[in-house]
Short mmCIF file of C-alpha atoms in Angstrom, two decimals:
data_model
loop_
_atom_site.label_atom_id
_atom_site.label_comp_id
_atom_site.label_asym_id
_atom_site.label_seq_id
_atom_site.Cartn_x
_atom_site.Cartn_y
_atom_site.Cartn_z
CA UNK C 253 -115.10 -45.15 -95.31
CA UNK C 254 -112.90 -42.47 -93.76
CA UNK C 255 -109.48 -42.16 -95.35
CA UNK C 256 -106.69 -39.81 -94.29
CA UNK C 257 -103.76 -39.11 -96.63
CA UNK C 258 -100.23 -37.97 -95.84
CA UNK C 259 -97.38 -37.17 -98.16
CA UNK C 260 -93.62 -37.12 -97.70
CA UNK C 261 -91.75 -34.57 -99.86
CA UNK C 262 -89.62 -36.19 -102.52
CA UNK C 263 -86.36 -35.03 -104.02
CA UNK C 264 -84.92 -35.81 -107.41
CA UNK C 265 -83.66 -39.37 -107.88
CA UNK C 266 -79.93 -39.53 -107.61
CA UNK C 267 -77.22 -42.08 -108.25
CA UNK C 268 -74.09 -42.35 -106.11
CA UNK C 269 -71.08 -44.61 -105.94
CA UNK C 270 -70.24 -45.41 -102.35
CA UNK C 271 -69.77 -48.23 -99.87
CA UNK C 272 -72.84 -49.36 -97.95
CA UNK C 273 -72.48 -50.85 -94.47
CA UNK C 274 -75.03 -52.27 -92.05
CA UNK C 275 -75.69 -51.06 -88.48
CA UNK C 276 -73.28 -53.53 -86.89
CA UNK C 277 -70.57 -52.95 -89.48
CA UNK C 278 -70.14 -56.66 -90.16
CA UNK C 279 -71.66 -56.45 -93.67
CA UNK C 280 -70.40 -54.27 -96.51
CA UNK C 281 -71.58 -53.79 -100.11
CA UNK C 282 -69.82 -52.05 -103.00
CA UNK C 283 -72.48 -51.67 -105.69
CA UNK C 284 -71.88 -50.45 -109.21
CA UNK C 285 -74.91 -48.20 -108.80
CA UNK C 286 -76.40 -46.75 -105.62
CA UNK C 287 -79.80 -45.28 -106.40
CA UNK C 288 -82.62 -43.72 -104.36
CA UNK C 289 -85.72 -43.64 -106.60
CA UNK C 290 -88.30 -40.97 -105.86
CA UNK C 291 -91.32 -42.88 -107.16
CA UNK C 292 -92.49 -46.41 -107.86
CA UNK C 293 -92.30 -45.70 -111.59
CA UNK C 294 -88.66 -44.67 -111.26
CA UNK C 295 -87.97 -47.83 -109.30
CA UNK C 296 -89.58 -49.96 -112.02
CA UNK C 297 -87.41 -48.24 -114.63
CA UNK C 298 -84.27 -48.84 -112.55
CA UNK C 299 -85.05 -52.55 -112.32
CA UNK C 300 -85.73 -52.81 -116.06
CA UNK C 301 -82.44 -51.03 -116.81
CA UNK C 302 -80.57 -53.35 -114.46
CA UNK C 303 -82.00 -56.31 -116.34
CA UNK C 304 -80.82 -54.87 -119.65
CA UNK C 305 -77.35 -54.36 -118.16
CA UNK C 306 -77.21 -57.81 -116.58
CA UNK C 307 -76.93 -56.44 -113.02
CA UNK C 308 -78.46 -57.76 -109.82
CA UNK C 309 -80.69 -55.51 -107.70
CA UNK C 310 -81.05 -55.36 -103.91
CA UNK C 311 -83.06 -52.93 -101.78
CA UNK C 312 -81.69 -51.78 -98.41
CA UNK C 313 -83.49 -50.38 -95.41
CA UNK C 314 -81.90 -49.18 -92.18
CA UNK C 315 -79.25 -51.91 -92.16
CA UNK C 316 -80.43 -53.60 -88.97
CA UNK C 317 -79.98 -57.07 -90.46
CA UNK C 318 -76.81 -58.89 -89.42
CA UNK C 319 -76.91 -61.17 -92.47
CA UNK C 320 -75.78 -60.09 -95.96
CA UNK C 321 -79.31 -60.31 -97.31
CA UNK C 322 -79.03 -56.84 -98.89
CA UNK C 323 -75.52 -57.16 -100.35
CA UNK C 324 -75.06 -56.62 -104.08
CA UNK C 325 -72.26 -55.70 -106.44
CA UNK C 326 -74.90 -54.54 -108.93
CA UNK C 327 -77.63 -51.97 -108.20
CA UNK C 328 -78.32 -51.03 -104.59
CA UNK C 329 -81.76 -49.45 -104.06
CA UNK C 330 -82.26 -47.07 -101.16
CA UNK C 331 -85.91 -46.61 -100.22
CA UNK C 332 -85.38 -43.32 -98.34
CA UNK C 333 -87.63 -41.36 -100.70
CA UNK C 334 -90.32 -44.04 -100.88
CA UNK C 335 -91.49 -43.16 -97.39
CA UNK C 336 -94.63 -41.79 -95.85
CA UNK C 337 -98.19 -42.72 -94.95
CA UNK C 338 -100.34 -43.23 -98.03
CA UNK C 339 -103.68 -43.77 -96.30
CA UNK C 340 -105.38 -44.56 -93.02
CA UNK C 341 -108.63 -46.47 -93.42
CA UNK C 342 -110.42 -46.41 -90.09
CA UNK C 343 -113.36 -48.48 -91.30
CA UNK C 344 -111.09 -51.29 -92.47
CA UNK C 345 -108.68 -50.86 -89.56
CA UNK C 346 -105.62 -50.48 -91.79
CA UNK C 347 -102.79 -48.12 -92.59
CA UNK C 348 -100.95 -48.17 -95.93
CA UNK C 349 -97.35 -46.99 -95.85
CA UNK C 350 -94.59 -46.74 -98.38
CA UNK C 351 -91.88 -49.31 -97.99
CA UNK C 352 -89.08 -47.03 -96.79
CA UNK C 353 -91.11 -45.62 -93.88
CA UNK C 354 -89.31 -46.05 -90.56
CA UNK C 355 -91.28 -47.81 -87.83
CA UNK C 356 -90.56 -44.86 -85.55
CA UNK C 357 -92.26 -42.43 -87.93
CA UNK C 358 -95.17 -44.82 -88.39
CA UNK C 359 -95.69 -45.22 -84.64
CA UNK C 360 -95.66 -41.47 -84.08
CA UNK C 361 -98.29 -40.86 -86.79
CA UNK C 362 -100.49 -43.69 -85.57
CA UNK C 363 -100.38 -42.47 -81.97
CA UNK C 364 -101.30 -38.96 -83.12
CA UNK C 365 -104.27 -40.47 -84.95
CA UNK C 366 -105.34 -42.53 -81.93
CA UNK C 367 -104.22 -45.83 -83.49
CA UNK C 368 -101.57 -48.49 -82.91
CA UNK C 369 -100.11 -51.70 -84.22
CA UNK C 370 -101.14 -54.67 -82.08
CA UNK C 371 -97.58 -55.81 -81.45
CA UNK C 372 -94.06 -54.77 -82.41
CA UNK C 373 -90.40 -55.55 -81.86
CA UNK C 374 -88.16 -53.91 -79.30
CA UNK C 375 -86.58 -51.34 -81.62
CA UNK C 376 -88.21 -49.09 -84.20
CA UNK C 377 -85.35 -47.86 -86.38
CA UNK C 378 -86.08 -50.34 -89.19
CA UNK C 379 -88.00 -49.58 -92.34
CA UNK C 380 -91.37 -51.26 -92.62
CA UNK C 381 -90.32 -53.35 -95.63
CA UNK C 382 -87.06 -54.40 -94.01
CA UNK C 383 -88.82 -55.39 -90.80
CA UNK C 384 -91.39 -57.59 -92.50
CA UNK C 385 -89.02 -59.05 -95.09
CA UNK C 386 -86.72 -60.52 -92.44
CA UNK C 387 -89.42 -61.54 -89.96
CA UNK C 388 -88.93 -58.94 -87.22
CA UNK C 389 -91.03 -59.81 -84.17
CA UNK C 390 -91.72 -58.91 -80.59
CA UNK C 391 -93.24 -61.22 -78.01
CA UNK C 392 -96.86 -62.27 -77.69
CA UNK C 393 -99.11 -65.05 -76.50
CA UNK C 394 -101.62 -64.42 -79.27
CA UNK C 395 -100.27 -61.47 -81.31
CA UNK C 396 -97.57 -62.34 -83.80
CA UNK C 397 -94.78 -60.69 -85.81
CA UNK C 398 -95.09 -57.46 -87.77
CA UNK C 399 -95.34 -59.49 -91.00
CA UNK C 400 -98.38 -61.33 -89.59
CA UNK C 401 -100.11 -57.95 -89.25
CA UNK C 402 -99.73 -57.26 -93.00
CA UNK C 403 -103.01 -57.15 -94.91
CA UNK C 404 -101.63 -56.27 -98.33
CA UNK C 405 -98.48 -55.22 -100.15
CA UNK C 406 -97.15 -53.94 -103.46
CA UNK C 407 -94.19 -55.67 -105.08
CA UNK C 408 -92.09 -54.76 -108.12
CA UNK C 409 -90.91 -58.00 -109.71
CA UNK C 410 -87.87 -58.79 -111.84
CA UNK C 411 -89.45 -57.69 -115.13
CA UNK C 412 -90.60 -54.37 -113.66
CA UNK C 413 -94.21 -55.45 -113.13
CA UNK C 414 -96.11 -54.07 -110.13
CA UNK C 415 -98.07 -56.73 -108.24
CA UNK C 416 -100.72 -55.97 -105.65
CA UNK C 417 -100.98 -58.83 -103.18
CA UNK C 418 -103.47 -59.71 -100.43
CA UNK C 419 -105.66 -62.58 -99.26
CA UNK C 420 -107.89 -61.80 -102.23
CA UNK C 421 -105.35 -60.90 -104.90
CA UNK C 422 -102.23 -62.90 -105.84
CA UNK C 423 -102.71 -64.98 -102.70
CA UNK C 424 -99.75 -67.29 -103.28
CA UNK C 425 -97.43 -64.29 -103.60
CA UNK C 426 -98.97 -62.69 -100.51
CA UNK C 427 -98.38 -65.86 -98.49
CA UNK C 428 -94.67 -65.76 -99.29
CA UNK C 429 -93.78 -62.09 -99.85
CA UNK C 430 -94.70 -60.95 -96.34
CA UNK C 431 -91.36 -62.50 -95.34
CA UNK C 432 -89.74 -62.52 -98.76
CA UNK C 433 -86.03 -62.02 -97.90
CA UNK C 434 -85.82 -59.65 -100.86
CA UNK C 435 -85.90 -62.72 -103.12
CA UNK C 436 -89.23 -62.13 -104.86
CA UNK C 437 -89.00 -58.44 -105.69
CA UNK C 438 -88.83 -54.98 -104.16
CA UNK C 439 -91.66 -54.14 -101.77
CA UNK C 440 -92.95 -50.63 -102.45
CA UNK C 441 -95.92 -50.34 -100.08
CA UNK C 442 -97.40 -52.27 -97.18
CA UNK C 443 -100.90 -52.27 -95.69
CA UNK C 444 -100.90 -53.12 -91.99
CA UNK C 445 -103.71 -53.89 -89.58
CA UNK C 446 -104.15 -51.26 -86.86
CA UNK C 447 -106.50 -50.83 -83.94
CA UNK C 448 -107.59 -47.99 -81.62
CA UNK C 449 -104.80 -46.81 -79.36
CA UNK C 450 -104.67 -48.74 -76.08
CA UNK C 451 -102.63 -48.79 -72.90
CA UNK C 452 -100.22 -51.42 -71.67
CA UNK C 453 -99.12 -51.94 -68.11
CA UNK C 454 -95.54 -53.18 -67.96
CA UNK C 455 -94.35 -55.05 -64.90
CA UNK C 456 -90.62 -55.63 -64.75
CA UNK C 457 -88.99 -57.63 -61.98
CA UNK C 458 -85.96 -59.80 -61.32
CA UNK C 459 -86.36 -63.57 -60.96
CA UNK C 460 -83.89 -66.41 -60.74
CA UNK C 461 -83.20 -68.62 -63.75
CA UNK C 462 -84.74 -71.62 -61.99
CA UNK C 463 -87.87 -69.65 -61.06
CA UNK C 464 -88.45 -68.47 -64.62
CA UNK C 465 -87.85 -71.82 -66.27
CA UNK C 466 -89.92 -73.72 -63.70
CA UNK C 467 -92.92 -71.42 -64.16
CA UNK C 468 -92.45 -70.44 -67.81
CA UNK C 469 -95.65 -72.09 -69.04
CA UNK C 470 -97.70 -70.25 -66.41
CA UNK C 471 -95.99 -66.93 -67.08
CA UNK C 472 -96.61 -67.33 -70.81
CA UNK C 473 -100.27 -68.31 -70.30
CA UNK C 474 -101.07 -65.55 -67.81
CA UNK C 475 -99.59 -62.62 -69.75
CA UNK C 476 -100.39 -61.19 -73.18
CA UNK C 477 -96.72 -60.39 -73.73
CA UNK C 478 -94.02 -62.07 -71.65
CA UNK C 479 -90.27 -61.95 -72.14
CA UNK C 480 -87.16 -62.26 -70.06
CA UNK C 481 -83.40 -61.82 -70.13
CA UNK C 482 -80.93 -64.22 -68.60
CA UNK C 483 -77.51 -62.87 -67.63
CA UNK C 484 -74.80 -65.44 -68.49
CA UNK C 485 -72.43 -66.39 -65.64
CA UNK C 486 -75.27 -65.76 -63.17
CA UNK C 487 -78.55 -67.33 -62.07
CA UNK C 488 -80.34 -64.02 -62.54
CA UNK C 489 -83.03 -62.99 -65.00
CA UNK C 490 -85.03 -59.85 -65.59
CA UNK C 491 -88.66 -60.46 -66.59
CA UNK C 492 -91.17 -58.21 -68.34
CA UNK C 493 -94.93 -58.74 -68.45
CA UNK C 494 -97.00 -56.44 -70.68
CA UNK C 495 -100.77 -56.55 -70.45
CA UNK C 496 -103.58 -54.31 -71.67
CA UNK C 497 -104.82 -51.85 -69.12
CA UNK C 498 -107.84 -49.61 -68.56
CA UNK C 499 -105.44 -47.00 -67.20
CA UNK C 500 -104.83 -44.45 -66.00
CA UNK C 501 -101.67 -43.47 -67.85
CA UNK C 502 -98.72 -43.83 -65.46
CA UNK C 503 -95.44 -43.36 -67.36
CA UNK C 504 -92.00 -43.96 -65.94
CA UNK C 505 -90.73 -40.86 -64.17
CA UNK C 506 -88.36 -38.74 -66.20
CA UNK C 507 -85.43 -39.16 -63.81
CA UNK C 508 -85.90 -42.88 -63.14
CA UNK C 509 -86.51 -43.50 -66.86
CA UNK C 510 -83.29 -41.73 -67.78
CA UNK C 511 -81.38 -43.61 -65.08
CA UNK C 512 -82.53 -47.11 -66.07
CA UNK C 513 -83.15 -46.78 -69.83
CA UNK C 514 -80.32 -44.42 -70.74
CA UNK C 515 -77.68 -44.44 -68.03
CA UNK C 516 -77.79 -48.13 -67.02
CA UNK C 517 -79.02 -49.82 -70.21
CA UNK C 518 -77.02 -47.70 -72.64
CA UNK C 519 -74.37 -45.41 -71.13
CA UNK C 520 -73.01 -47.59 -68.34
CA UNK C 521 -73.59 -50.76 -70.36
CA UNK C 522 -71.45 -49.31 -73.15
CA UNK C 523 -68.61 -48.71 -70.68
CA UNK C 524 -68.74 -52.14 -69.07
CA UNK C 525 -69.08 -53.85 -72.45
CA UNK C 526 -65.95 -52.08 -73.66
CA UNK C 527 -64.17 -53.12 -70.47
CA UNK C 528 -65.29 -56.71 -70.92
CA UNK C 529 -64.09 -56.79 -74.52
CA UNK C 530 -60.68 -55.53 -73.46
CA UNK C 531 -60.42 -57.64 -70.29
CA UNK C 532 -62.67 -60.71 -70.68
CA UNK C 533 -61.76 -62.03 -67.21
CA UNK C 534 -63.81 -59.20 -65.69
CA UNK C 535 -67.05 -60.25 -67.39
CA UNK C 536 -68.44 -62.73 -64.80
CA UNK C 537 -68.05 -60.17 -62.01
CA UNK C 538 -69.57 -57.44 -64.19
CA UNK C 539 -72.47 -59.75 -65.08
CA UNK C 540 -73.29 -60.33 -61.42
CA UNK C 541 -73.36 -56.58 -60.77
CA UNK C 542 -75.32 -55.82 -63.94
CA UNK C 543 -77.95 -58.46 -63.20
CA UNK C 544 -78.72 -56.75 -59.90
CA UNK C 545 -78.67 -53.19 -61.19
CA UNK C 546 -82.20 -53.08 -62.61
CA UNK C 547 -84.91 -52.98 -59.95
CA UNK C 548 -88.58 -53.93 -60.17
CA UNK C 549 -90.88 -51.31 -61.66
CA UNK C 550 -94.41 -50.98 -63.04
CA UNK C 551 -95.69 -48.36 -65.46
CA UNK C 552 -98.56 -47.81 -67.90
CA UNK C 553 -98.06 -46.27 -71.35
CA UNK C 554 -99.18 -46.36 -74.99
CA UNK C 555 -97.89 -49.45 -76.85
CA UNK C 556 -94.79 -48.26 -78.68
CA UNK C 557 -93.44 -46.69 -75.48
CA UNK C 558 -93.72 -50.09 -73.77
CA UNK C 559 -92.74 -52.46 -76.58
CA UNK C 560 -89.70 -50.53 -77.82
CA UNK C 561 -86.52 -49.37 -76.12
CA UNK C 562 -83.48 -47.37 -77.20
CA UNK C 563 -80.60 -49.63 -78.26
CA UNK C 564 -77.49 -47.50 -78.53
CA UNK C 565 -74.91 -50.15 -77.60
CA UNK C 566 -74.01 -51.97 -80.81
CA UNK C 567 -73.79 -55.73 -80.89
CA UNK C 568 -73.73 -58.82 -83.09
CA UNK C 569 -76.62 -61.26 -82.78
CA UNK C 570 -77.87 -64.76 -83.51
CA UNK C 571 -81.49 -65.70 -82.80
CA UNK C 572 -83.33 -68.98 -83.23
CA UNK C 573 -86.98 -69.97 -83.00
CA UNK C 574 -87.62 -73.34 -81.38
CA UNK C 575 -90.99 -75.01 -80.74
CA UNK C 576 -92.39 -73.33 -77.65
CA UNK C 577 -92.58 -76.60 -75.76
CA UNK C 578 -88.83 -77.06 -76.29
CA UNK C 579 -87.86 -73.65 -74.88
CA UNK C 580 -87.01 -74.59 -71.30
CA UNK C 581 -84.88 -77.62 -72.19
CA UNK C 582 -83.09 -75.65 -74.92
CA UNK C 583 -82.34 -72.76 -72.59
CA UNK C 584 -81.10 -75.04 -69.83
CA UNK C 585 -78.73 -76.69 -72.30
CA UNK C 586 -77.49 -73.27 -73.39
CA UNK C 587 -76.82 -72.25 -69.79
CA UNK C 588 -75.01 -75.52 -69.07
CA UNK C 589 -72.86 -75.02 -72.15
CA UNK C 590 -71.86 -71.50 -71.08
CA UNK C 591 -71.24 -72.57 -67.47
CA UNK C 592 -68.83 -75.38 -68.40
CA UNK C 593 -67.01 -73.43 -71.12
CA UNK C 594 -64.32 -70.77 -70.99
CA UNK C 595 -66.62 -68.31 -72.79
CA UNK C 596 -67.07 -64.84 -71.34
CA UNK C 597 -70.44 -63.40 -72.38
CA UNK C 598 -71.26 -59.81 -71.41
CA UNK C 599 -74.68 -59.53 -73.11
CA UNK C 600 -77.87 -61.04 -71.68
CA UNK C 601 -79.75 -63.77 -73.55
CA UNK C 602 -83.20 -62.63 -74.65
CA UNK C 603 -86.26 -64.94 -74.67
CA UNK C 604 -89.58 -64.16 -76.38
CA UNK C 605 -92.54 -66.05 -77.84
CA UNK C 606 -94.92 -65.94 -80.82
CA UNK C 607 -98.07 -67.83 -81.84
CA UNK C 608 -98.16 -69.90 -85.00
CA UNK C 609 -98.80 -68.03 -88.26
CA UNK C 610 -99.44 -68.93 -91.90
CA UNK C 611 -96.55 -67.14 -93.62
CA UNK C 612 -94.53 -69.50 -95.81
CA UNK C 613 -91.04 -68.80 -94.40
CA UNK C 614 -91.97 -67.30 -91.05
CA UNK C 615 -89.92 -68.72 -88.20
CA UNK C 616 -93.31 -69.30 -86.51
CA UNK C 617 -94.92 -70.82 -89.60
CA UNK C 618 -97.28 -73.56 -88.48
CA UNK C 619 -96.07 -73.78 -84.90
CA UNK C 620 -96.04 -71.86 -81.62
CA UNK C 621 -92.50 -70.65 -81.16
CA UNK C 622 -90.08 -69.39 -78.56
CA UNK C 623 -87.12 -67.23 -79.55
CA UNK C 624 -83.69 -67.32 -77.95
CA UNK C 625 -81.34 -64.51 -78.95
CA UNK C 626 -77.63 -64.53 -78.14
CA UNK C 627 -75.51 -61.40 -78.50
CA UNK C 628 -71.95 -60.20 -78.14
CA UNK C 629 -70.65 -56.67 -77.95
CA UNK C 630 -69.66 -55.30 -81.34
CA UNK C 631 -66.12 -56.29 -82.26
CA UNK C 632 -66.01 -59.19 -79.79
CA UNK C 633 -65.17 -62.67 -81.17
CA UNK C 634 -68.42 -64.61 -81.44
CA UNK C 635 -67.80 -67.75 -83.53
CA UNK C 636 -67.20 -70.15 -80.63
CA UNK C 637 -70.26 -68.94 -78.71
CA UNK C 638 -72.60 -68.78 -81.68
CA UNK C 639 -71.45 -72.13 -83.08
CA UNK C 640 -72.05 -73.88 -79.76
CA UNK C 641 -75.42 -72.19 -79.35
CA UNK C 642 -76.43 -73.02 -82.92
CA UNK C 643 -75.71 -76.73 -82.36
CA UNK C 644 -78.10 -76.68 -79.40
CA UNK C 645 -80.79 -74.75 -81.28
CA UNK C 646 -80.51 -77.00 -84.32
CA UNK C 647 -80.89 -80.13 -82.19
CA UNK C 648 -84.25 -78.75 -81.05
CA UNK C 649 -85.60 -78.19 -84.57
CA UNK C 650 -84.63 -74.53 -84.49
CA UNK C 651 -85.19 -72.05 -87.28
CA UNK C 652 -82.79 -69.08 -87.45
CA UNK C 653 -84.03 -65.52 -87.74
CA UNK C 654 -83.53 -64.50 -91.37
CA UNK C 655 -81.85 -61.22 -90.44
CA UNK C 656 -79.47 -62.58 -87.80
CA UNK C 657 -76.31 -64.62 -88.04
CA UNK C 658 -76.46 -68.34 -88.71
CA UNK C 659 -74.73 -70.96 -90.85
CA UNK C 660 -77.74 -72.93 -92.12
CA UNK C 661 -78.50 -73.62 -95.77
CA UNK C 662 -81.24 -74.57 -98.18
CA UNK C 663 -80.99 -78.31 -97.46
CA UNK C 664 -81.61 -77.60 -93.76
CA UNK C 665 -84.55 -75.32 -94.44
CA UNK C 666 -86.21 -77.80 -96.76
CA UNK C 667 -86.48 -80.04 -93.68
CA UNK C 668 -87.61 -77.50 -91.05
CA UNK C 669 -90.03 -75.53 -93.26
CA UNK C 670 -92.83 -77.75 -94.62
CA UNK C 671 -93.68 -75.13 -97.27
CA UNK C 672 -90.11 -74.37 -98.31
CA UNK C 673 -90.73 -75.79 -101.79
CA UNK C 674 -93.67 -73.42 -102.31
CA UNK C 675 -91.37 -70.46 -101.78
CA UNK C 676 -88.61 -71.63 -104.09
CA UNK C 677 -91.10 -72.55 -106.84
CA UNK C 678 -92.64 -69.08 -106.59
CA UNK C 679 -89.17 -67.54 -106.75
CA UNK C 680 -88.43 -69.55 -109.89
CA UNK C 681 -91.57 -68.11 -111.47
CA UNK C 682 -91.12 -64.48 -110.38
CA UNK C 683 -87.33 -64.22 -110.69
CA UNK C 684 -86.00 -67.00 -112.97
CA UNK C 685 -82.85 -65.02 -113.79
CA UNK C 686 -82.12 -64.26 -110.12
CA UNK C 687 -82.25 -60.51 -110.63
CA UNK C 688 -82.64 -60.21 -106.85
CA UNK C 689 -80.12 -62.93 -106.01
CA UNK C 690 -76.91 -62.78 -104.03
CA UNK C 691 -74.62 -65.14 -102.13
CA UNK C 692 -76.82 -65.16 -99.01
CA UNK C 693 -79.91 -66.16 -100.98
CA UNK C 694 -77.93 -68.89 -102.72
CA UNK C 695 -77.00 -70.18 -99.28
CA UNK C 696 -80.50 -70.15 -97.78
CA UNK C 697 -82.68 -70.82 -100.85
CA UNK C 698 -80.38 -72.70 -103.18
CA UNK C 699 -79.90 -71.77 -106.81
#
């Protein structure tokens, strides 16, 4: 077995009093203690001390969750110093990383080592533990979320114990803690499946809404990774098909890449989004122009350069998973709702898919799923839009993304997650005093 080890320099643990805010700015925490442990042992001691002092504990990552899952008025744990690659095991096809490692850093190391994750989401600013704990996903016919690629993890529980979990060890904890919502403990390390680096050919092209929805089943079946964006107030969509390729490498040209990925998708989009927020009446006209701005293109690159994109325009988001077979009807209802309303929506609606998995509270647990994500520009009123969309998603047996806005509660989840009771019973065993509890977990898990 060949094993490669990396280390990230650590600095002395420090405690600070300050306000924590998420990426969108819609969630704020004011903890009594704000601590960045420099080792797992220090983290265990912090949790034991919090228990003695009667304080709750919540870890935070990069703050890319829109829900208050990380909010605490007790002890806030920053995982910045618990970061780095512990080991690469080529024989087993795994990489073990510390929980605070950013996906961007992980992808860079893996590519340098000739390795890659099988699938990933469309941004890579999150920490590994934050991404798996909230169910971050990309799109895939057969390859699932990042959490579904986990082969093992370490977890510090409420009494300071360190559990090692996998299919062979603490299996019931492993089944739940891969998407644990921070309710079962603090993840300190994650072992992920990896494979030899491969190439993807991305084909992006515009299609009409009717074309995409009429042929969705074929597009999903014919492509390893298919996704599309619908531009509200138009009949236009932009589609993306990613499939493995024998090469050769054919990246996007530097100038055209800057123009489409930076100037159009970030710089100009920031300007028009600001205009739309200030003058909502301009949004339908802007949407028609925006939907025609991106042209067809094809390129071949290593996975993370295809799966991920820079997202510099800040937004607020809701995303739901519905059964894949319900996707087209759900999306048509969403479009009809927007068309007959007085809403003005400047952000495209994103549609992705995932195969069924076996993770207790995964949005794809036990069923093939399609994801519909609705967004608004940061600072734009969203309640009317999100409430109307949520009613449609809920009517189609939808499950909300754990890290994105929703109004659902434990009674709802007990109905849409067949194994919901397994998770709450495990939580009762691992954290009976709710050391890792907060208002959001009371909402979604009950008390």
